mmCIF file with all atom_site columns, C-alpha atoms in Angstrom:
data_model
loop_
_atom_site.group_PDB
_atom_site.id
_atom_site.type_symbol
_atom_site.label_atom_id
_atom_site.label_alt_id
_atom_site.label_comp_id
_atom_site.label_asym_id
_atom_site.label_entity_id
_atom_site.label_seq_id
_atom_site.pdbx_PDB_ins_code
_atom_site.Cartn_x
_atom_site.Cartn_y
_atom_site.Cartn_z
_atom_site.occupancy
_atom_site.B_iso_or_equiv
_atom_site.pdbx_formal_charge
_atom_site.auth_seq_id
_atom_site.auth_comp_id
_atom_site.auth_asym_id
_atom_site.auth_atom_id
_atom_site.pdbx_PDB_model_num
ATOM 1   C CA . MET A 1 1   ? -18.497 3.068  -54.969 1.00 0.00 ? 108 MET A CA 1
ATOM 2   C CA . ASN A 1 2   ? -19.095 6.811  -54.612 1.00 0.00 ? 109 ASN A CA 1
ATOM 3   C CA . VAL A 1 3   ? -15.895 8.607  -54.240 1.00 0.00 ? 110 VAL A CA 1
ATOM 4   C CA . ILE A 1 4   ? -16.224 12.029 -52.420 1.00 0.00 ? 111 ILE A CA 1
ATOM 5   C CA . PRO A 1 5   ? -14.783 14.739 -54.625 1.00 0.00 ? 112 PRO A CA 1
ATOM 6   C CA . ILE A 1 6   ? -11.424 16.328 -53.447 1.00 0.00 ? 113 ILE A CA 1
ATOM 7   C CA . GLU A 1 7   ? -12.931 19.802 -53.577 1.00 0.00 ? 114 GLU A CA 1
ATOM 8   C CA . TYR A 1 8   ? -15.227 18.870 -50.667 1.00 0.00 ? 115 TYR A CA 1
ATOM 9   C CA . TYR A 1 9   ? -12.172 17.906 -48.535 1.00 0.00 ? 116 TYR A CA 1
ATOM 10  C CA . LEU A 1 10  ? -10.304 21.101 -49.459 1.00 0.00 ? 117 LEU A CA 1
ATOM 11  C CA . THR A 1 11  ? -13.407 23.167 -48.805 1.00 0.00 ? 118 THR A CA 1
ATOM 12  C CA . LEU A 1 12  ? -13.806 21.727 -45.545 1.00 0.00 ? 119 LEU A CA 1
ATOM 13  C CA . SER A 1 13  ? -9.991  22.173 -44.673 1.00 0.00 ? 120 SER A CA 1
ATOM 14  C CA . ALA A 1 14  ? -10.195 25.842 -45.739 1.00 0.00 ? 121 ALA A CA 1
ATOM 15  C CA . PHE A 1 15  ? -13.134 26.293 -43.687 1.00 0.00 ? 122 PHE A CA 1
ATOM 16  C CA . MET A 1 16  ? -11.269 24.717 -40.520 1.00 0.00 ? 123 MET A CA 1
ATOM 17  C CA . PHE A 1 17  ? -8.042  26.835 -41.083 1.00 0.00 ? 124 PHE A CA 1
ATOM 18  C CA . ALA A 1 18  ? -10.158 29.982 -41.354 1.00 0.00 ? 125 ALA A CA 1
ATOM 19  C CA . THR A 1 19  ? -11.954 29.181 -38.220 1.00 0.00 ? 126 THR A CA 1
ATOM 20  C CA . GLY A 1 20  ? -8.762  28.493 -36.542 1.00 0.00 ? 127 GLY A CA 1
ATOM 21  C CA . VAL A 1 21  ? -7.138  31.714 -37.733 1.00 0.00 ? 128 VAL A CA 1
ATOM 22  C CA . THR A 1 22  ? -10.324 33.702 -36.687 1.00 0.00 ? 129 THR A CA 1
ATOM 23  C CA . GLY A 1 23  ? -10.078 32.250 -33.255 1.00 0.00 ? 130 GLY A CA 1
ATOM 24  C CA . VAL A 1 24  ? -6.272  32.932 -32.746 1.00 0.00 ? 131 VAL A CA 1
ATOM 25  C CA . LEU A 1 25  ? -6.894  36.569 -33.847 1.00 0.00 ? 132 LEU A CA 1
ATOM 26  C CA . ILE A 1 26  ? -10.181 37.250 -31.796 1.00 0.00 ? 133 ILE A CA 1
ATOM 27  C CA . ARG A 1 27  ? -10.137 35.255 -28.753 1.00 0.00 ? 134 ARG A CA 1
ATOM 28  C CA . LYS A 1 28  ? -8.215  36.313 -25.618 1.00 0.00 ? 135 LYS A CA 1
ATOM 29  C CA . ASN A 1 29  ? -8.185  32.965 -23.666 1.00 0.00 ? 136 ASN A CA 1
ATOM 30  C CA . ALA A 1 30  ? -4.849  31.177 -24.076 1.00 0.00 ? 137 ALA A CA 1
ATOM 31  C CA . ILE A 1 31  ? -6.585  27.648 -23.964 1.00 0.00 ? 138 ILE A CA 1
ATOM 32  C CA . VAL A 1 32  ? -8.887  28.601 -26.776 1.00 0.00 ? 139 VAL A CA 1
ATOM 33  C CA . VAL A 1 33  ? -6.158  30.084 -28.782 1.00 0.00 ? 140 VAL A CA 1
ATOM 34  C CA . PHE A 1 34  ? -4.235  26.983 -28.325 1.00 0.00 ? 141 PHE A CA 1
ATOM 35  C CA . MET A 1 35  ? -7.060  24.777 -29.471 1.00 0.00 ? 142 MET A CA 1
ATOM 36  C CA . CYS A 1 36  ? -7.399  27.119 -32.561 1.00 0.00 ? 143 CYS A CA 1
ATOM 37  C CA . ILE A 1 37  ? -3.842  26.405 -33.402 1.00 0.00 ? 144 ILE A CA 1
ATOM 38  C CA . GLU A 1 38  ? -4.563  22.631 -33.150 1.00 0.00 ? 145 GLU A CA 1
ATOM 39  C CA . LEU A 1 39  ? -7.466  23.019 -35.448 1.00 0.00 ? 146 LEU A CA 1
ATOM 40  C CA . MET A 1 40  ? -5.271  24.803 -38.035 1.00 0.00 ? 147 MET A CA 1
ATOM 41  C CA . LEU A 1 41  ? -2.840  21.878 -37.778 1.00 0.00 ? 148 LEU A CA 1
ATOM 42  C CA . ASN A 1 42  ? -5.738  19.358 -38.298 1.00 0.00 ? 149 ASN A CA 1
ATOM 43  C CA . SER A 1 43  ? -6.805  21.329 -41.360 1.00 0.00 ? 150 SER A CA 1
ATOM 44  C CA . ALA A 1 44  ? -3.384  21.013 -42.887 1.00 0.00 ? 151 ALA A CA 1
ATOM 45  C CA . ASN A 1 45  ? -3.432  17.277 -42.105 1.00 0.00 ? 152 ASN A CA 1
ATOM 46  C CA . LEU A 1 46  ? -6.837  16.835 -43.838 1.00 0.00 ? 153 LEU A CA 1
ATOM 47  C CA . THR A 1 47  ? -5.415  18.680 -46.873 1.00 0.00 ? 154 THR A CA 1
ATOM 48  C CA . LEU A 1 48  ? -2.406  16.382 -46.986 1.00 0.00 ? 155 LEU A CA 1
ATOM 49  C CA . VAL A 1 49  ? -4.578  13.363 -46.722 1.00 0.00 ? 156 VAL A CA 1
ATOM 50  C CA . ALA A 1 50  ? -6.783  14.546 -49.345 1.00 0.00 ? 157 ALA A CA 1
ATOM 51  C CA . PHE A 1 51  ? -4.084  15.172 -51.785 1.00 0.00 ? 158 PHE A CA 1
ATOM 52  C CA . SER A 1 52  ? -2.353  11.960 -50.820 1.00 0.00 ? 159 SER A CA 1
ATOM 53  C CA . SER A 1 53  ? -5.590  9.997  -51.801 1.00 0.00 ? 160 SER A CA 1
ATOM 54  C CA . TYR A 1 54  ? -6.338  12.045 -54.728 1.00 0.00 ? 161 TYR A CA 1
ATOM 55  C CA . LEU A 1 55  ? -2.716  11.376 -56.151 1.00 0.00 ? 162 LEU A CA 1
ATOM 56  C CA . GLY A 1 56  ? -2.544  7.722  -55.012 1.00 0.00 ? 163 GLY A CA 1
ATOM 57  C CA . SER A 1 57  ? 0.608   8.349  -53.081 1.00 0.00 ? 164 SER A CA 1
ATOM 58  C CA . SER A 1 58  ? 1.265   7.458  -49.262 1.00 0.00 ? 165 SER A CA 1
ATOM 59  C CA . ALA A 1 59  ? 3.687   10.187 -48.836 1.00 0.00 ? 166 ALA A CA 1
ATOM 60  C CA . GLY A 1 60  ? 1.018   12.465 -47.536 1.00 0.00 ? 167 GLY A CA 1
ATOM 61  C CA . HIS A 1 61  ? -0.130  9.927  -44.882 1.00 0.00 ? 168 HIS A CA 1
ATOM 62  C CA . ILE A 1 62  ? 3.166   9.443  -43.654 1.00 0.00 ? 169 ILE A CA 1
ATOM 63  C CA . PHE A 1 63  ? 3.741   13.274 -43.456 1.00 0.00 ? 170 PHE A CA 1
ATOM 64  C CA . VAL A 1 64  ? 0.668   13.405 -41.437 1.00 0.00 ? 171 VAL A CA 1
ATOM 65  C CA . PHE A 1 65  ? 1.984   11.151 -38.770 1.00 0.00 ? 172 PHE A CA 1
ATOM 66  C CA . PHE A 1 66  ? 4.975   13.448 -38.510 1.00 0.00 ? 173 PHE A CA 1
ATOM 67  C CA . VAL A 1 67  ? 2.635   16.344 -38.138 1.00 0.00 ? 174 VAL A CA 1
ATOM 68  C CA . MET A 1 68  ? 0.511   14.608 -35.456 1.00 0.00 ? 175 MET A CA 1
ATOM 69  C CA . THR A 1 69  ? 3.687   13.685 -33.551 1.00 0.00 ? 176 THR A CA 1
ATOM 70  C CA . VAL A 1 70  ? 4.868   17.264 -33.466 1.00 0.00 ? 177 VAL A CA 1
ATOM 71  C CA . ALA A 1 71  ? 1.427   18.485 -32.565 1.00 0.00 ? 178 ALA A CA 1
ATOM 72  C CA . ALA A 1 72  ? 1.222   16.037 -29.689 1.00 0.00 ? 179 ALA A CA 1
ATOM 73  C CA . ALA A 1 73  ? 4.490   17.206 -28.312 1.00 0.00 ? 180 ALA A CA 1
ATOM 74  C CA . GLU A 1 74  ? 3.412   20.925 -28.948 1.00 0.00 ? 181 GLU A CA 1
ATOM 75  C CA . ALA A 1 75  ? 0.117   20.317 -27.187 1.00 0.00 ? 182 ALA A CA 1
ATOM 76  C CA . ALA A 1 76  ? 1.951   18.720 -24.119 1.00 0.00 ? 183 ALA A CA 1
ATOM 77  C CA . VAL A 1 77  ? 4.620   21.732 -23.755 1.00 0.00 ? 184 VAL A CA 1
ATOM 78  C CA . GLY A 1 78  ? 1.964   24.336 -24.460 1.00 0.00 ? 185 GLY A CA 1
ATOM 79  C CA . LEU A 1 79  ? -0.304  23.008 -21.860 1.00 0.00 ? 186 LEU A CA 1
ATOM 80  C CA . ALA A 1 80  ? 2.524   22.919 -19.343 1.00 0.00 ? 187 ALA A CA 1
ATOM 81  C CA . VAL A 1 81  ? 3.376   26.479 -20.230 1.00 0.00 ? 188 VAL A CA 1
ATOM 82  C CA . ILE A 1 82  ? -0.330  27.398 -19.765 1.00 0.00 ? 189 ILE A CA 1
ATOM 83  C CA . ILE A 1 83  ? -0.691  25.707 -16.385 1.00 0.00 ? 190 ILE A CA 1
ATOM 84  C CA . ALA A 1 84  ? 2.661   27.368 -15.267 1.00 0.00 ? 191 ALA A CA 1
ATOM 85  C CA . ILE A 1 85  ? 1.431   30.830 -16.258 1.00 0.00 ? 192 ILE A CA 1
ATOM 86  C CA . PHE A 1 86  ? -1.868  30.167 -14.613 1.00 0.00 ? 193 PHE A CA 1
ATOM 87  C CA . ARG A 1 87  ? -0.199  29.295 -11.389 1.00 0.00 ? 194 ARG A CA 1
ATOM 88  C CA . ASN A 1 88  ? 1.742   32.417 -11.329 1.00 0.00 ? 195 ASN A CA 1
ATOM 89  C CA . LYS A 1 89  ? -0.658  35.093 -12.770 1.00 0.00 ? 196 LYS A CA 1
ATOM 90  C CA . LEU A 1 90  ? -3.967  33.194 -11.855 1.00 0.00 ? 197 LEU A CA 1
ATOM 91  C CA . THR A 1 91  ? -5.295  34.089 -15.365 1.00 0.00 ? 198 THR A CA 1
ATOM 92  C CA . VAL A 1 92  ? -5.141  32.606 -18.984 1.00 0.00 ? 199 VAL A CA 1
ATOM 93  C CA . ASN A 1 93  ? -6.196  35.912 -20.410 1.00 0.00 ? 200 ASN A CA 1
ATOM 94  C CA . ILE A 1 94  ? -3.452  36.830 -22.993 1.00 0.00 ? 201 ILE A CA 1
ATOM 95  C CA . ASP A 1 95  ? -4.102  40.570 -22.385 1.00 0.00 ? 202 ASP A CA 1
ATOM 96  C CA . GLU A 1 96  ? -3.127  40.248 -18.715 1.00 0.00 ? 203 GLU A CA 1
ATOM 97  C CA . ILE A 1 97  ? -0.162  38.189 -19.367 1.00 0.00 ? 204 ILE A CA 1
ATOM 98  C CA . ASN A 1 98  ? 2.778   40.388 -19.716 1.00 0.00 ? 205 ASN A CA 1
ATOM 99  C CA . ILE A 1 99  ? 5.833   38.466 -18.661 1.00 0.00 ? 206 ILE A CA 1
ATOM 100 C CA . PHE A 1 100 ? 8.068   39.697 -21.151 1.00 0.00 ? 207 PHE A CA 1
ATOM 101 C CA . LYS A 1 101 ? 7.571   43.371 -20.256 1.00 0.00 ? 208 LYS A CA 1
ATOM 102 C CA . TRP A 1 102 ? 9.856   45.304 -17.767 1.00 0.00 ? 209 TRP A CA 1
#
Protein backbone atom coordinates (compact mmCIF):
# COMPACT_ATOMS: atom_id res chain seq x y z
CA MET A 1 0.00 0.00 0.00
CA ASN A 2 1.36 3.39 -0.99
CA VAL A 3 1.31 5.92 1.82
CA ILE A 4 1.15 9.59 0.98
CA PRO A 5 4.00 11.43 2.75
CA ILE A 6 3.05 13.90 5.46
CA GLU A 7 4.83 16.67 3.59
CA TYR A 8 2.12 16.66 0.93
CA TYR A 9 -0.58 17.16 3.54
CA LEU A 10 1.36 19.92 5.24
CA THR A 11 2.03 21.64 1.92
CA LEU A 12 -1.66 21.51 1.02
CA SER A 13 -2.58 22.75 4.48
CA ALA A 14 -0.12 25.65 4.24
CA PHE A 15 -1.48 26.57 0.81
CA MET A 16 -5.06 26.48 2.12
CA PHE A 17 -4.13 28.61 5.13
CA ALA A 18 -2.24 31.13 3.00
CA THR A 19 -5.21 31.35 0.64
CA GLY A 20 -7.50 31.96 3.61
CA VAL A 21 -5.28 34.68 5.06
CA THR A 22 -4.99 36.34 1.66
CA GLY A 23 -8.76 36.27 1.26
CA VAL A 24 -9.34 37.79 4.69
CA LEU A 25 -6.85 40.57 4.03
CA ILE A 26 -7.86 41.39 0.45
CA ARG A 27 -11.58 40.78 0.06
CA LYS A 28 -14.25 43.28 1.15
CA ASN A 29 -17.32 41.04 1.08
CA ALA A 30 -18.20 39.78 4.55
CA ILE A 31 -19.40 36.42 3.30
CA VAL A 32 -16.18 35.80 1.36
CA VAL A 33 -14.13 36.79 4.41
CA PHE A 34 -16.23 34.40 6.45
CA MET A 35 -15.56 31.56 3.99
CA CYS A 36 -11.84 32.35 4.07
CA ILE A 37 -11.86 31.99 7.85
CA GLU A 38 -13.53 28.61 7.45
CA LEU A 39 -10.80 27.66 4.95
CA MET A 40 -8.17 28.49 7.55
CA LEU A 41 -9.95 26.34 10.14
CA ASN A 42 -10.10 23.44 7.69
CA SER A 43 -6.40 23.77 6.95
CA ALA A 44 -5.71 23.51 10.68
CA ASN A 45 -7.91 20.42 10.79
CA LEU A 46 -5.98 18.87 7.92
CA THR A 47 -2.73 19.49 9.76
CA LEU A 48 -4.12 17.93 12.93
CA VAL A 49 -5.30 14.82 11.07
CA ALA A 50 -2.02 14.53 9.16
CA PHE A 51 0.08 14.66 12.32
CA SER A 52 -2.32 12.36 14.13
CA SER A 53 -2.06 9.76 11.40
CA TYR A 54 1.70 10.21 11.14
CA LEU A 55 2.20 9.75 14.86
CA GLY A 56 -0.35 6.92 15.15
CA SER A 57 -2.36 8.73 17.79
CA SER A 58 -6.08 9.41 17.77
CA ALA A 59 -5.83 12.61 19.80
CA GLY A 60 -5.68 14.74 16.66
CA HIS A 61 -8.79 13.13 15.25
CA ILE A 62 -10.71 13.81 18.44
CA PHE A 63 -9.50 17.40 18.55
CA VAL A 64 -10.69 17.86 14.95
CA PHE A 65 -14.22 16.95 16.03
CA PHE A 66 -14.11 19.71 18.64
CA VAL A 67 -12.78 22.19 16.09
CA MET A 68 -15.51 21.20 13.63
CA THR A 69 -18.15 21.68 16.32
CA VAL A 70 -16.85 25.13 17.17
CA ALA A 71 -16.62 25.97 13.46
CA ALA A 72 -20.24 24.92 12.91
CA ALA A 73 -21.41 27.08 15.81
CA GLU A 74 -19.27 29.95 14.56
CA ALA A 75 -20.76 29.57 11.08
CA ALA A 76 -24.31 29.68 12.42
CA VAL A 77 -23.70 32.75 14.55
CA GLY A 78 -21.58 34.47 11.90
CA LEU A 79 -24.13 34.00 9.15
CA ALA A 80 -26.88 35.24 11.45
CA VAL A 81 -24.85 38.38 12.17
CA ILE A 82 -24.16 38.91 8.46
CA ILE A 83 -27.86 38.54 7.64
CA ALA A 84 -28.80 40.98 10.41
CA ILE A 85 -26.27 43.52 9.12
CA PHE A 86 -27.50 43.06 5.57
CA ARG A 87 -31.08 43.69 6.65
CA ASN A 88 -30.08 46.95 8.36
CA LYS A 89 -27.42 48.29 5.99
CA LEU A 90 -28.43 46.54 2.70
CA THR A 91 -24.78 45.69 2.07
CA VAL A 92 -22.20 43.14 3.14
CA ASN A 93 -19.22 45.25 2.09
CA ILE A 94 -16.93 45.56 5.09
CA ASP A 95 -15.84 49.09 4.19
CA GLU A 96 -19.43 50.32 4.24
CA ILE A 97 -20.32 48.70 7.55
CA ASN A 98 -19.39 51.14 10.29
CA ILE A 99 -21.75 50.20 13.11
CA PHE A 100 -19.09 50.80 15.77
CA LYS A 101 -18.47 54.40 14.76
CA TRP A 102 -20.26 57.33 16.41
